[in-house]
mmCIF file with all atom_site columns, C-alpha atoms and ligand atoms in Angstrom:
data_model
loop_
_atom_site.group_PDB
_atom_site.id
_atom_site.type_symbol
_atom_site.label_atom_id
_atom_site.label_alt_id
_atom_site.label_comp_id
_atom_site.label_asym_id
_atom_site.label_entity_id
_atom_site.label_seq_id
_atom_site.pdbx_PDB_ins_code
_atom_site.Cartn_x
_atom_site.Cartn_y
_atom_site.Cartn_z
_atom_site.occupancy
_atom_site.B_iso_or_equiv
_atom_site.pdbx_formal_charge
_atom_site.auth_seq_id
_atom_site.auth_comp_id
_atom_site.auth_asym_id
_atom_site.auth_atom_id
_atom_site.pdbx_PDB_model_num
ATOM   1   C CA . MET A 1 1   ? -69.059  25.786 7.512  1.00 81.00 ? 171 MET A CA 1
ATOM   2   C CA . GLY A 1 2   ? -70.024  28.536 9.922  1.00 96.00 ? 172 GLY A CA 1
ATOM   3   C CA . PHE A 1 3   ? -71.659  31.916 9.515  1.00 98.00 ? 173 PHE A CA 1
ATOM   4   C CA . ASN A 1 4   ? -70.727  35.351 10.722 1.00 98.00 ? 174 ASN A CA 1
ATOM   5   C CA . LEU A 1 5   ? -73.808  35.841 12.861 1.00 98.00 ? 175 LEU A CA 1
ATOM   6   C CA . ALA A 1 6   ? -75.629  38.918 14.056 1.00 98.00 ? 176 ALA A CA 1
ATOM   7   C CA . ILE A 1 7   ? -78.302  38.315 16.679 1.00 98.00 ? 177 ILE A CA 1
ATOM   8   C CA . LEU A 1 8   ? -81.019  40.927 17.134 1.00 98.00 ? 178 LEU A CA 1
ATOM   9   C CA . ILE A 1 9   ? -82.896  41.118 20.429 1.00 98.00 ? 179 ILE A CA 1
ATOM   10  C CA . SER A 1 10  ? -85.289  43.401 22.296 1.00 97.00 ? 180 SER A CA 1
ATOM   11  C CA . GLY A 1 11  ? -85.627  41.730 25.690 1.00 95.00 ? 181 GLY A CA 1
ATOM   12  C CA . LYS A 1 12  ? -84.116  39.074 27.899 1.00 96.00 ? 182 LYS A CA 1
ATOM   13  C CA . GLY A 1 13  ? -82.258  37.305 25.128 1.00 98.00 ? 183 GLY A CA 1
ATOM   14  C CA . SER A 1 14  ? -82.311  33.695 26.340 1.00 98.00 ? 184 SER A CA 1
ATOM   15  C CA . ASN A 1 15  ? -82.283  32.373 22.759 1.00 98.00 ? 185 ASN A CA 1
ATOM   16  C CA . MET A 1 16  ? -79.416  34.718 21.943 1.00 98.00 ? 186 MET A CA 1
ATOM   17  C CA . LEU A 1 17  ? -77.385  33.601 24.985 1.00 98.00 ? 187 LEU A CA 1
ATOM   18  C CA . ASN A 1 18  ? -78.003  29.985 24.041 1.00 98.00 ? 188 ASN A CA 1
ATOM   19  C CA . ILE A 1 19  ? -76.696  30.588 20.497 1.00 98.00 ? 189 ILE A CA 1
ATOM   20  C CA . VAL A 1 20  ? -73.638  32.431 21.859 1.00 98.00 ? 190 VAL A CA 1
ATOM   21  C CA . ASP A 1 21  ? -72.880  29.473 24.159 1.00 98.00 ? 191 ASP A CA 1
ATOM   22  C CA . ALA A 1 22  ? -73.309  26.981 21.306 1.00 98.00 ? 192 ALA A CA 1
ATOM   23  C CA . CYS A 1 23  ? -70.794  28.951 19.213 1.00 98.00 ? 193 CYS A CA 1
ATOM   24  C CA . ASN A 1 24  ? -68.368  29.272 22.120 1.00 97.00 ? 194 ASN A CA 1
ATOM   25  C CA . ASN A 1 25  ? -68.458  25.559 22.933 1.00 97.00 ? 195 ASN A CA 1
ATOM   26  C CA . LYS A 1 26  ? -68.228  24.631 19.212 1.00 97.00 ? 196 LYS A CA 1
ATOM   27  C CA . THR A 1 27  ? -71.623  22.929 19.023 1.00 98.00 ? 197 THR A CA 1
ATOM   28  C CA . LEU A 1 28  ? -71.978  25.378 16.126 1.00 98.00 ? 198 LEU A CA 1
ATOM   29  C CA . SER A 1 29  ? -69.177  26.392 13.770 1.00 98.00 ? 199 SER A CA 1
ATOM   30  C CA . SER A 1 30  ? -70.520  29.944 13.461 1.00 98.00 ? 200 SER A CA 1
ATOM   31  C CA . ASN A 1 31  ? -69.162  33.083 15.072 1.00 98.00 ? 201 ASN A CA 1
ATOM   32  C CA . VAL A 1 32  ? -71.310  35.683 16.820 1.00 98.00 ? 202 VAL A CA 1
ATOM   33  C CA . LYS A 1 33  ? -69.911  38.921 15.390 1.00 98.00 ? 203 LYS A CA 1
ATOM   34  C CA . VAL A 1 34  ? -72.402  41.247 17.042 1.00 98.00 ? 204 VAL A CA 1
ATOM   35  C CA . VAL A 1 35  ? -75.515  41.273 19.227 1.00 98.00 ? 205 VAL A CA 1
ATOM   36  C CA . ILE A 1 36  ? -77.759  44.231 18.446 1.00 98.00 ? 206 ILE A CA 1
ATOM   37  C CA . SER A 1 37  ? -80.692  45.524 20.458 1.00 97.00 ? 207 SER A CA 1
ATOM   38  C CA . ASN A 1 38  ? -83.235  48.216 19.699 1.00 97.00 ? 208 ASN A CA 1
ATOM   39  C CA . ASN A 1 39  ? -83.792  48.514 23.465 1.00 96.00 ? 209 ASN A CA 1
ATOM   40  C CA . LYS A 1 40  ? -80.988  49.812 25.652 1.00 95.00 ? 210 LYS A CA 1
ATOM   41  C CA . ASN A 1 41  ? -82.638  48.159 28.670 1.00 95.00 ? 211 ASN A CA 1
ATOM   42  C CA . SER A 1 42  ? -82.560  44.605 27.225 1.00 96.00 ? 212 SER A CA 1
ATOM   43  C CA . SER A 1 43  ? -81.354  42.423 30.077 1.00 95.00 ? 213 SER A CA 1
ATOM   44  C CA . GLY A 1 44  ? -79.708  40.063 27.587 1.00 96.00 ? 214 GLY A CA 1
ATOM   45  C CA . LEU A 1 45  ? -77.307  42.786 26.436 1.00 95.00 ? 215 LEU A CA 1
ATOM   46  C CA . ALA A 1 46  ? -75.579  43.127 29.813 1.00 93.00 ? 216 ALA A CA 1
ATOM   47  C CA . LYS A 1 47  ? -75.259  39.343 30.140 1.00 95.00 ? 217 LYS A CA 1
ATOM   48  C CA . VAL A 1 48  ? -73.714  38.862 26.713 1.00 97.00 ? 218 VAL A CA 1
ATOM   49  C CA . LYS A 1 49  ? -71.317  41.786 27.220 1.00 94.00 ? 219 LYS A CA 1
ATOM   50  C CA . GLU A 1 50  ? -69.898  39.848 30.176 1.00 94.00 ? 220 GLU A CA 1
ATOM   51  C CA . LYS A 1 51  ? -69.084  37.039 27.759 1.00 95.00 ? 221 LYS A CA 1
ATOM   52  C CA . GLY A 1 52  ? -66.943  39.444 25.746 1.00 95.00 ? 222 GLY A CA 1
ATOM   53  C CA . ILE A 1 53  ? -69.290  39.633 22.755 1.00 97.00 ? 223 ILE A CA 1
ATOM   54  C CA . ASN A 1 54  ? -69.513  42.812 20.691 1.00 98.00 ? 224 ASN A CA 1
ATOM   55  C CA . THR A 1 55  ? -72.849  44.522 21.454 1.00 98.00 ? 225 THR A CA 1
ATOM   56  C CA . LYS A 1 56  ? -74.563  47.503 19.848 1.00 97.00 ? 226 LYS A CA 1
ATOM   57  C CA . ILE A 1 57  ? -77.713  49.459 20.606 1.00 97.00 ? 227 ILE A CA 1
ATOM   58  C CA . ILE A 1 58  ? -79.624  50.978 17.712 1.00 97.00 ? 228 ILE A CA 1
ATOM   59  C CA . ASP A 1 59  ? -82.544  52.852 19.177 1.00 92.00 ? 229 ASP A CA 1
ATOM   60  C CA . GLU A 1 60  ? -83.488  55.105 16.264 1.00 89.00 ? 230 GLU A CA 1
ATOM   61  C CA . ILE A 1 61  ? -87.255  55.479 16.179 1.00 89.00 ? 231 ILE A CA 1
ATOM   62  C CA . GLN A 1 62  ? -87.396  56.286 12.489 1.00 93.00 ? 232 GLN A CA 1
ATOM   63  C CA . ILE A 1 63  ? -87.284  53.067 10.460 1.00 93.00 ? 233 ILE A CA 1
ATOM   64  C CA . LYS A 1 64  ? -85.109  54.435 7.633  1.00 94.00 ? 234 LYS A CA 1
ATOM   65  C CA . LYS A 1 65  ? -82.429  55.689 10.023 1.00 96.00 ? 235 LYS A CA 1
ATOM   66  C CA . PHE A 1 66  ? -82.638  52.481 12.057 1.00 97.00 ? 236 PHE A CA 1
ATOM   67  C CA . GLU A 1 67  ? -82.097  50.338 8.982  1.00 97.00 ? 237 GLU A CA 1
ATOM   68  C CA . GLU A 1 68  ? -79.278  52.522 7.632  1.00 97.00 ? 238 GLU A CA 1
ATOM   69  C CA . ARG A 1 69  ? -77.350  52.027 10.865 1.00 97.00 ? 239 ARG A CA 1
ATOM   70  C CA . LEU A 1 70  ? -78.209  48.333 10.933 1.00 97.00 ? 240 LEU A CA 1
ATOM   71  C CA . SER A 1 71  ? -77.012  47.800 7.317  1.00 97.00 ? 241 SER A CA 1
ATOM   72  C CA . LYS A 1 72  ? -73.762  49.608 8.023  1.00 97.00 ? 242 LYS A CA 1
ATOM   73  C CA . LEU A 1 73  ? -73.092  47.472 11.089 1.00 97.00 ? 243 LEU A CA 1
ATOM   74  C CA . LEU A 1 74  ? -73.940  44.197 9.358  1.00 98.00 ? 244 LEU A CA 1
ATOM   75  C CA . CYS A 1 75  ? -71.658  45.057 6.442  1.00 97.00 ? 245 CYS A CA 1
ATOM   76  C CA . GLU A 1 76  ? -68.799  46.185 8.704  1.00 97.00 ? 246 GLU A CA 1
ATOM   77  C CA . GLU A 1 77  ? -68.997  42.899 10.596 1.00 98.00 ? 247 GLU A CA 1
ATOM   78  C CA . LYS A 1 78  ? -69.291  40.878 7.340  1.00 98.00 ? 248 LYS A CA 1
ATOM   79  C CA . VAL A 1 79  ? -72.448  39.247 8.672  1.00 98.00 ? 249 VAL A CA 1
ATOM   80  C CA . ASP A 1 80  ? -73.945  36.532 6.471  1.00 97.00 ? 250 ASP A CA 1
ATOM   81  C CA . LEU A 1 81  ? -76.779  35.296 8.713  1.00 98.00 ? 251 LEU A CA 1
ATOM   82  C CA . VAL A 1 82  ? -79.017  37.436 10.930 1.00 98.00 ? 252 VAL A CA 1
ATOM   83  C CA . CYS A 1 83  ? -80.926  35.688 13.731 1.00 98.00 ? 253 CYS A CA 1
ATOM   84  C CA . LEU A 1 84  ? -83.908  37.516 15.175 1.00 98.00 ? 254 LEU A CA 1
ATOM   85  C CA . ALA A 1 85  ? -84.457  36.274 18.719 1.00 98.00 ? 255 ALA A CA 1
ATOM   86  C CA . GLY A 1 86  ? -87.249  38.090 20.495 1.00 97.00 ? 256 GLY A CA 1
ATOM   87  C CA . PHE A 1 87  ? -86.641  41.130 18.295 1.00 97.00 ? 257 PHE A CA 1
ATOM   88  C CA . MET A 1 88  ? -89.850  43.143 18.394 1.00 94.00 ? 258 MET A CA 1
ATOM   89  C CA . ARG A 1 89  ? -89.432  45.491 15.443 1.00 94.00 ? 259 ARG A CA 1
ATOM   90  C CA . ILE A 1 90  ? -90.674  45.129 11.893 1.00 94.00 ? 260 ILE A CA 1
ATOM   91  C CA . LEU A 1 91  ? -88.076  45.449 9.120  1.00 96.00 ? 261 LEU A CA 1
ATOM   92  C CA . SER A 1 92  ? -89.064  47.153 5.876  1.00 96.00 ? 262 SER A CA 1
ATOM   93  C CA . GLU A 1 93  ? -89.375  45.480 2.497  1.00 96.00 ? 263 GLU A CA 1
ATOM   94  C CA . SER A 1 94  ? -86.597  47.638 1.035  1.00 95.00 ? 264 SER A CA 1
ATOM   95  C CA . PHE A 1 95  ? -84.208  46.505 3.771  1.00 96.00 ? 265 PHE A CA 1
ATOM   96  C CA . LEU A 1 96  ? -85.240  42.863 3.525  1.00 97.00 ? 266 LEU A CA 1
ATOM   97  C CA . CYS A 1 97  ? -84.747  42.632 -0.238 1.00 95.00 ? 267 CYS A CA 1
ATOM   98  C CA . ASN A 1 98  ? -80.990  43.036 0.321  1.00 94.00 ? 268 ASN A CA 1
ATOM   99  C CA . TRP A 1 99  ? -81.032  40.204 2.875  1.00 95.00 ? 269 TRP A CA 1
ATOM   100 C CA . LYS A 1 100 ? -83.176  37.586 1.173  1.00 93.00 ? 270 LYS A CA 1
ATOM   101 C CA . LYS A 1 101 ? -82.900  34.215 2.931  1.00 96.00 ? 271 LYS A CA 1
ATOM   102 C CA . LYS A 1 102 ? -80.258  35.717 5.221  1.00 98.00 ? 272 LYS A CA 1
ATOM   103 C CA . ILE A 1 103 ? -82.588  36.680 8.088  1.00 98.00 ? 273 ILE A CA 1
ATOM   104 C CA . ILE A 1 104 ? -84.354  34.096 10.218 1.00 98.00 ? 274 ILE A CA 1
ATOM   105 C CA . ASN A 1 105 ? -86.804  34.559 13.083 1.00 98.00 ? 275 ASN A CA 1
ATOM   106 C CA . ILE A 1 106 ? -88.131  32.439 15.923 1.00 98.00 ? 276 ILE A CA 1
ATOM   107 C CA . HIS A 1 107 ? -91.802  32.639 16.828 1.00 98.00 ? 277 HIS A CA 1
ATOM   108 C CA . PRO A 1 108 ? -93.600  30.964 19.751 1.00 98.00 ? 278 PRO A CA 1
ATOM   109 C CA . SER A 1 109 ? -96.340  29.183 17.804 1.00 98.00 ? 279 SER A CA 1
ATOM   110 C CA . ILE A 1 110 ? -96.813  26.544 15.169 1.00 98.00 ? 280 ILE A CA 1
ATOM   111 C CA . LEU A 1 111 ? -97.057  28.899 12.215 1.00 98.00 ? 281 LEU A CA 1
ATOM   112 C CA . PRO A 1 112 ? -99.189  29.788 10.365 1.00 98.00 ? 282 PRO A CA 1
ATOM   113 C CA . ALA A 1 113 ? -101.242 29.795 13.579 1.00 98.00 ? 283 ALA A CA 1
ATOM   114 C CA . PHE A 1 114 ? -101.051 32.800 15.908 1.00 98.00 ? 284 PHE A CA 1
ATOM   115 C CA . LYS A 1 115 ? -98.835  35.163 13.943 1.00 98.00 ? 285 LYS A CA 1
ATOM   116 C CA . GLY A 1 116 ? -97.775  38.482 15.455 1.00 97.00 ? 286 GLY A CA 1
ATOM   117 C CA . LEU A 1 117 ? -97.844  39.661 19.046 1.00 97.00 ? 287 LEU A CA 1
ATOM   118 C CA . ASN A 1 118 ? -99.086  37.644 22.042 1.00 98.00 ? 288 ASN A CA 1
ATOM   119 C CA . ALA A 1 119 ? -98.888  34.277 20.262 1.00 98.00 ? 289 ALA A CA 1
ATOM   120 C CA . VAL A 1 120 ? -98.835  32.255 23.498 1.00 98.00 ? 290 VAL A CA 1
ATOM   121 C CA . LYS A 1 121 ? -101.773 34.190 24.985 1.00 98.00 ? 291 LYS A CA 1
ATOM   122 C CA . LYS A 1 122 ? -103.769 33.558 21.799 1.00 98.00 ? 292 LYS A CA 1
ATOM   123 C CA . ALA A 1 123 ? -102.973 29.815 21.967 1.00 98.00 ? 293 ALA A CA 1
ATOM   124 C CA . ILE A 1 124 ? -104.239 29.644 25.586 1.00 98.00 ? 294 ILE A CA 1
ATOM   125 C CA . GLU A 1 125 ? -107.372 31.601 24.707 1.00 98.00 ? 295 GLU A CA 1
ATOM   126 C CA . LYS A 1 126 ? -108.143 29.237 21.816 1.00 98.00 ? 296 LYS A CA 1
ATOM   127 C CA . LYS A 1 127 ? -107.618 26.249 24.120 1.00 98.00 ? 297 LYS A CA 1
ATOM   128 C CA . VAL A 1 128 ? -105.351 24.539 21.588 1.00 98.00 ? 298 VAL A CA 1
ATOM   129 C CA . LYS A 1 129 ? -104.045 21.142 22.649 1.00 98.00 ? 299 LYS A CA 1
ATOM   130 C CA . TYR A 1 130 ? -100.685 21.497 20.931 1.00 98.00 ? 300 TYR A CA 1
ATOM   131 C CA . SER A 1 131 ? -98.526  24.531 20.374 1.00 98.00 ? 301 SER A CA 1
ATOM   132 C CA . GLY A 1 132 ? -94.808  25.037 19.881 1.00 98.00 ? 302 GLY A CA 1
ATOM   133 C CA . CYS A 1 133 ? -92.328  27.176 18.026 1.00 98.00 ? 303 CYS A CA 1
ATOM   134 C CA . SER A 1 134 ? -91.302  27.881 14.445 1.00 98.00 ? 304 SER A CA 1
ATOM   135 C CA . ILE A 1 135 ? -88.243  29.276 12.724 1.00 98.00 ? 305 ILE A CA 1
ATOM   136 C CA . HIS A 1 136 ? -88.864  30.963 9.401  1.00 98.00 ? 306 HIS A CA 1
ATOM   137 C CA . TYR A 1 137 ? -87.104  33.141 6.862  1.00 98.00 ? 307 TYR A CA 1
ATOM   138 C CA . VAL A 1 138 ? -88.164  36.753 7.309  1.00 98.00 ? 308 VAL A CA 1
ATOM   139 C CA . ASP A 1 139 ? -90.156  38.316 4.504  1.00 96.00 ? 309 ASP A CA 1
ATOM   140 C CA . LYS A 1 140 ? -92.190  41.517 4.292  1.00 93.00 ? 310 LYS A CA 1
ATOM   141 C CA . GLY A 1 141 ? -95.171  40.032 6.176  1.00 95.00 ? 311 GLY A CA 1
ATOM   142 C CA . VAL A 1 142 ? -95.413  39.436 9.905  1.00 96.00 ? 312 VAL A CA 1
ATOM   143 C CA . ASP A 1 143 ? -94.331  35.822 10.560 1.00 97.00 ? 313 ASP A CA 1
ATOM   144 C CA . THR A 1 144 ? -95.300  34.818 7.013  1.00 97.00 ? 314 THR A CA 1
ATOM   145 C CA . GLY A 1 145 ? -91.936  33.764 5.572  1.00 97.00 ? 315 GLY A CA 1
ATOM   146 C CA . GLU A 1 146 ? -91.006  30.236 4.511  1.00 98.00 ? 316 GLU A CA 1
ATOM   147 C CA . ILE A 1 147 ? -90.969  27.900 7.515  1.00 98.00 ? 317 ILE A CA 1
ATOM   148 C CA . ILE A 1 148 ? -87.613  26.197 8.101  1.00 98.00 ? 318 ILE A CA 1
ATOM   149 C CA . ASP A 1 149 ? -88.462  23.973 11.076 1.00 98.00 ? 319 ASP A CA 1
ATOM   150 C CA . GLN A 1 150 ? -90.825  23.618 14.032 1.00 98.00 ? 320 GLN A CA 1
ATOM   151 C CA . ARG A 1 151 ? -91.115  21.885 17.404 1.00 98.00 ? 321 ARG A CA 1
ATOM   152 C CA . ILE A 1 152 ? -94.326  20.912 19.129 1.00 98.00 ? 322 ILE A CA 1
ATOM   153 C CA . VAL A 1 153 ? -95.360  21.008 22.784 1.00 98.00 ? 323 VAL A CA 1
ATOM   154 C CA . ARG A 1 154 ? -98.456  19.478 24.368 1.00 98.00 ? 324 ARG A CA 1
ATOM   155 C CA . VAL A 1 155 ? -100.617 22.074 26.124 1.00 98.00 ? 325 VAL A CA 1
ATOM   156 C CA . SER A 1 156 ? -101.922 20.713 29.410 1.00 98.00 ? 326 SER A CA 1
ATOM   157 C CA . LYS A 1 157 ? -105.155 21.756 31.122 1.00 96.00 ? 327 LYS A CA 1
ATOM   158 C CA . THR A 1 158 ? -103.244 23.504 33.900 1.00 97.00 ? 328 THR A CA 1
ATOM   159 C CA . ASP A 1 159 ? -101.092 25.591 31.558 1.00 98.00 ? 329 ASP A CA 1
ATOM   160 C CA . ASN A 1 160 ? -101.532 29.335 31.677 1.00 98.00 ? 330 ASN A CA 1
ATOM   161 C CA . GLU A 1 161 ? -99.740  31.795 29.410 1.00 98.00 ? 331 GLU A CA 1
ATOM   162 C CA . GLU A 1 162 ? -96.662  31.901 31.617 1.00 98.00 ? 332 GLU A CA 1
ATOM   163 C CA . LYS A 1 163 ? -96.328  28.123 31.974 1.00 98.00 ? 333 LYS A CA 1
ATOM   164 C CA . LEU A 1 164 ? -96.834  27.497 28.279 1.00 98.00 ? 334 LEU A CA 1
ATOM   165 C CA . ALA A 1 165 ? -94.368  30.240 27.296 1.00 98.00 ? 335 ALA A CA 1
ATOM   166 C CA . LYS A 1 166 ? -91.763  28.554 29.513 1.00 98.00 ? 336 LYS A CA 1
ATOM   167 C CA . LYS A 1 167 ? -92.369  25.137 27.918 1.00 98.00 ? 337 LYS A CA 1
ATOM   168 C CA . ILE A 1 168 ? -92.161  26.617 24.431 1.00 98.00 ? 338 ILE A CA 1
ATOM   169 C CA . LEU A 1 169 ? -88.986  28.582 25.217 1.00 98.00 ? 339 LEU A CA 1
ATOM   170 C CA . LYS A 1 170 ? -87.259  25.338 26.217 1.00 98.00 ? 340 LYS A CA 1
ATOM   171 C CA . GLU A 1 171 ? -88.070  23.932 22.773 1.00 98.00 ? 341 GLU A CA 1
ATOM   172 C CA . GLU A 1 172 ? -87.022  27.191 21.087 1.00 98.00 ? 342 GLU A CA 1
ATOM   173 C CA . HIS A 1 173 ? -83.517  26.804 22.480 1.00 98.00 ? 343 HIS A CA 1
ATOM   174 C CA . ILE A 1 174 ? -83.231  23.332 20.944 1.00 98.00 ? 344 ILE A CA 1
ATOM   175 C CA . LEU A 1 175 ? -84.777  24.403 17.649 1.00 98.00 ? 345 LEU A CA 1
ATOM   176 C CA . TYR A 1 176 ? -82.588  27.465 17.074 1.00 98.00 ? 346 TYR A CA 1
ATOM   177 C CA . ILE A 1 177 ? -79.384  25.455 17.412 1.00 98.00 ? 347 ILE A CA 1
ATOM   178 C CA . LYS A 1 178 ? -80.735  22.686 15.177 1.00 98.00 ? 348 LYS A CA 1
ATOM   179 C CA . VAL A 1 179 ? -81.720  25.142 12.440 1.00 98.00 ? 349 VAL A CA 1
ATOM   180 C CA . ILE A 1 180 ? -78.406  27.019 12.455 1.00 98.00 ? 350 ILE A CA 1
ATOM   181 C CA . LYS A 1 181 ? -76.597  23.675 12.288 1.00 98.00 ? 351 LYS A CA 1
ATOM   182 C CA . THR A 1 182 ? -78.685  22.646 9.281  1.00 98.00 ? 352 THR A CA 1
ATOM   183 C CA . LEU A 1 183 ? -77.991  25.948 7.539  1.00 98.00 ? 353 LEU A CA 1
ATOM   184 C CA . GLU A 1 184 ? -74.270  25.561 8.275  1.00 98.00 ? 354 GLU A CA 1
ATOM   185 C CA . LYS A 1 185 ? -74.368  22.140 6.574  1.00 97.00 ? 355 LYS A CA 1
ATOM   186 C CA . GLU A 1 186 ? -76.206  23.595 3.566  1.00 95.00 ? 356 GLU A CA 1
ATOM   187 C CA . LYS A 1 187 ? -73.590  26.334 3.282  1.00 95.00 ? 357 LYS A CA 1
ATOM   188 C CA . GLU A 1 188 ? -70.849  23.732 3.400  1.00 92.00 ? 358 GLU A CA 1
ATOM   189 C CA . ASN A 1 189 ? -72.546  21.656 0.680  1.00 92.00 ? 359 ASN A CA 1
ATOM   190 C CA . ASP A 1 190 ? -73.027  24.735 -1.535 1.00 89.00 ? 360 ASP A CA 1
ATOM   191 C CA . LYS A 1 191 ? -69.341  25.547 -1.152 1.00 84.00 ? 361 LYS A CA 1
ATOM   192 C CA . THR A 1 192 ? -68.180  22.046 -2.142 1.00 85.00 ? 362 THR A CA 1
ATOM   193 C CA . ARG A 1 193 ? -70.511  22.077 -5.171 1.00 80.00 ? 363 ARG A CA 1
ATOM   194 C CA . GLN A 1 194 ? -68.959  25.332 -6.482 1.00 77.00 ? 364 GLN A CA 1
HETATM 195 C C1 . LIG B 2 .   ? -89.348  34.037 22.477 1.00 95.82 ? 248 LIG B C1 1
HETATM 196 O O1 . LIG B 2 .   ? -90.375  33.256 22.988 1.00 95.82 ? 248 LIG B O1 1
HETATM 197 C C2 . LIG B 2 .   ? -89.587  34.305 20.997 1.00 95.82 ? 248 LIG B C2 1
HETATM 198 O O2 . LIG B 2 .   ? -90.178  33.230 20.330 1.00 95.82 ? 248 LIG B O2 1
HETATM 199 C C3 . LIG B 2 .   ? -90.539  35.478 21.073 1.00 95.82 ? 248 LIG B C3 1
HETATM 200 O O3 . LIG B 2 .   ? -90.023  36.275 22.099 1.00 95.82 ? 248 LIG B O3 1
HETATM 201 C C4 . LIG B 2 .   ? -89.381  35.443 23.073 1.00 95.82 ? 248 LIG B C4 1
HETATM 202 C C5 . LIG B 2 .   ? -88.005  35.981 23.320 1.00 95.82 ? 248 LIG B C5 1
HETATM 203 O O4 . LIG B 2 .   ? -87.377  35.289 24.358 1.00 95.82 ? 248 LIG B O4 1
HETATM 204 N N1 . LIG B 2 .   ? -90.611  36.147 19.811 1.00 95.82 ? 248 LIG B N1 1
HETATM 205 C C6 . LIG B 2 .   ? -91.739  36.658 19.319 1.00 95.82 ? 248 LIG B C6 1
HETATM 206 O O5 . LIG B 2 .   ? -92.800  36.628 19.901 1.00 95.82 ? 248 LIG B O5 1
HETATM 207 C C7 . LIG B 2 .   ? -91.587  37.287 17.961 1.00 95.82 ? 248 LIG B C7 1
HETATM 208 N N2 . LIG B 2 .   ? -92.849  37.482 17.354 1.00 95.82 ? 248 LIG B N2 1
HETATM 209 P P1 . LIG B 2 .   ? -85.831  35.473 24.608 1.00 95.82 ? 248 LIG B P1 1
HETATM 210 O O6 . LIG B 2 .   ? -85.569  36.981 24.580 1.00 95.82 ? 248 LIG B O6 1
HETATM 211 O O7 . LIG B 2 .   ? -85.614  34.901 25.982 1.00 95.82 ? 248 LIG B O7 1
HETATM 212 O O8 . LIG B 2 .   ? -85.065  34.752 23.542 1.00 95.82 ? 248 LIG B O8 1
#
């Protein structure tokens, strides 16, 4: 059973485009109702518009106003799962408490290692031998919410930040689809139990 999805982005949106494609080709049963960016220059926005997806820009600086507009949009579109995909803004506790276990985020590290900004750079600096990506429920902390799933990549001696980020992103695309599929199945099971 699919979700009405909102995908929030700030940048190039490769995870978002991958989710849109998976919904369009029925790999997922969900529907992308809206793609929202806090950055009008996100390159992903233009690309997804071409696919006929509803896009919105919310560029309010003030958090309260930003979240008011976001809530209104999510309710109007009857969204029941929000996917953060390279969305570089913190959401407040008061907003999140209305969306408990309904917002998930992807992060380019094996959490709880390297939370926050520049996760891949930090992994290179620490000379870790393995890194990867995590998807977690969003709570009031930064990348602290319950981990749903992870994928690992081997860091090779020749990897720099750019090379490692590329390797991780490839795994992110696989992981995001897998997690949404799992959540779709859980939703289906909950429905049949009712
Ligand atoms: C991804 O690597 C994602 O994990 C990261 O931003 C990139 C967005 O790529 N997110 C964070 O660092 C969040 N803390 P994309 O725009 O191509 O999907």
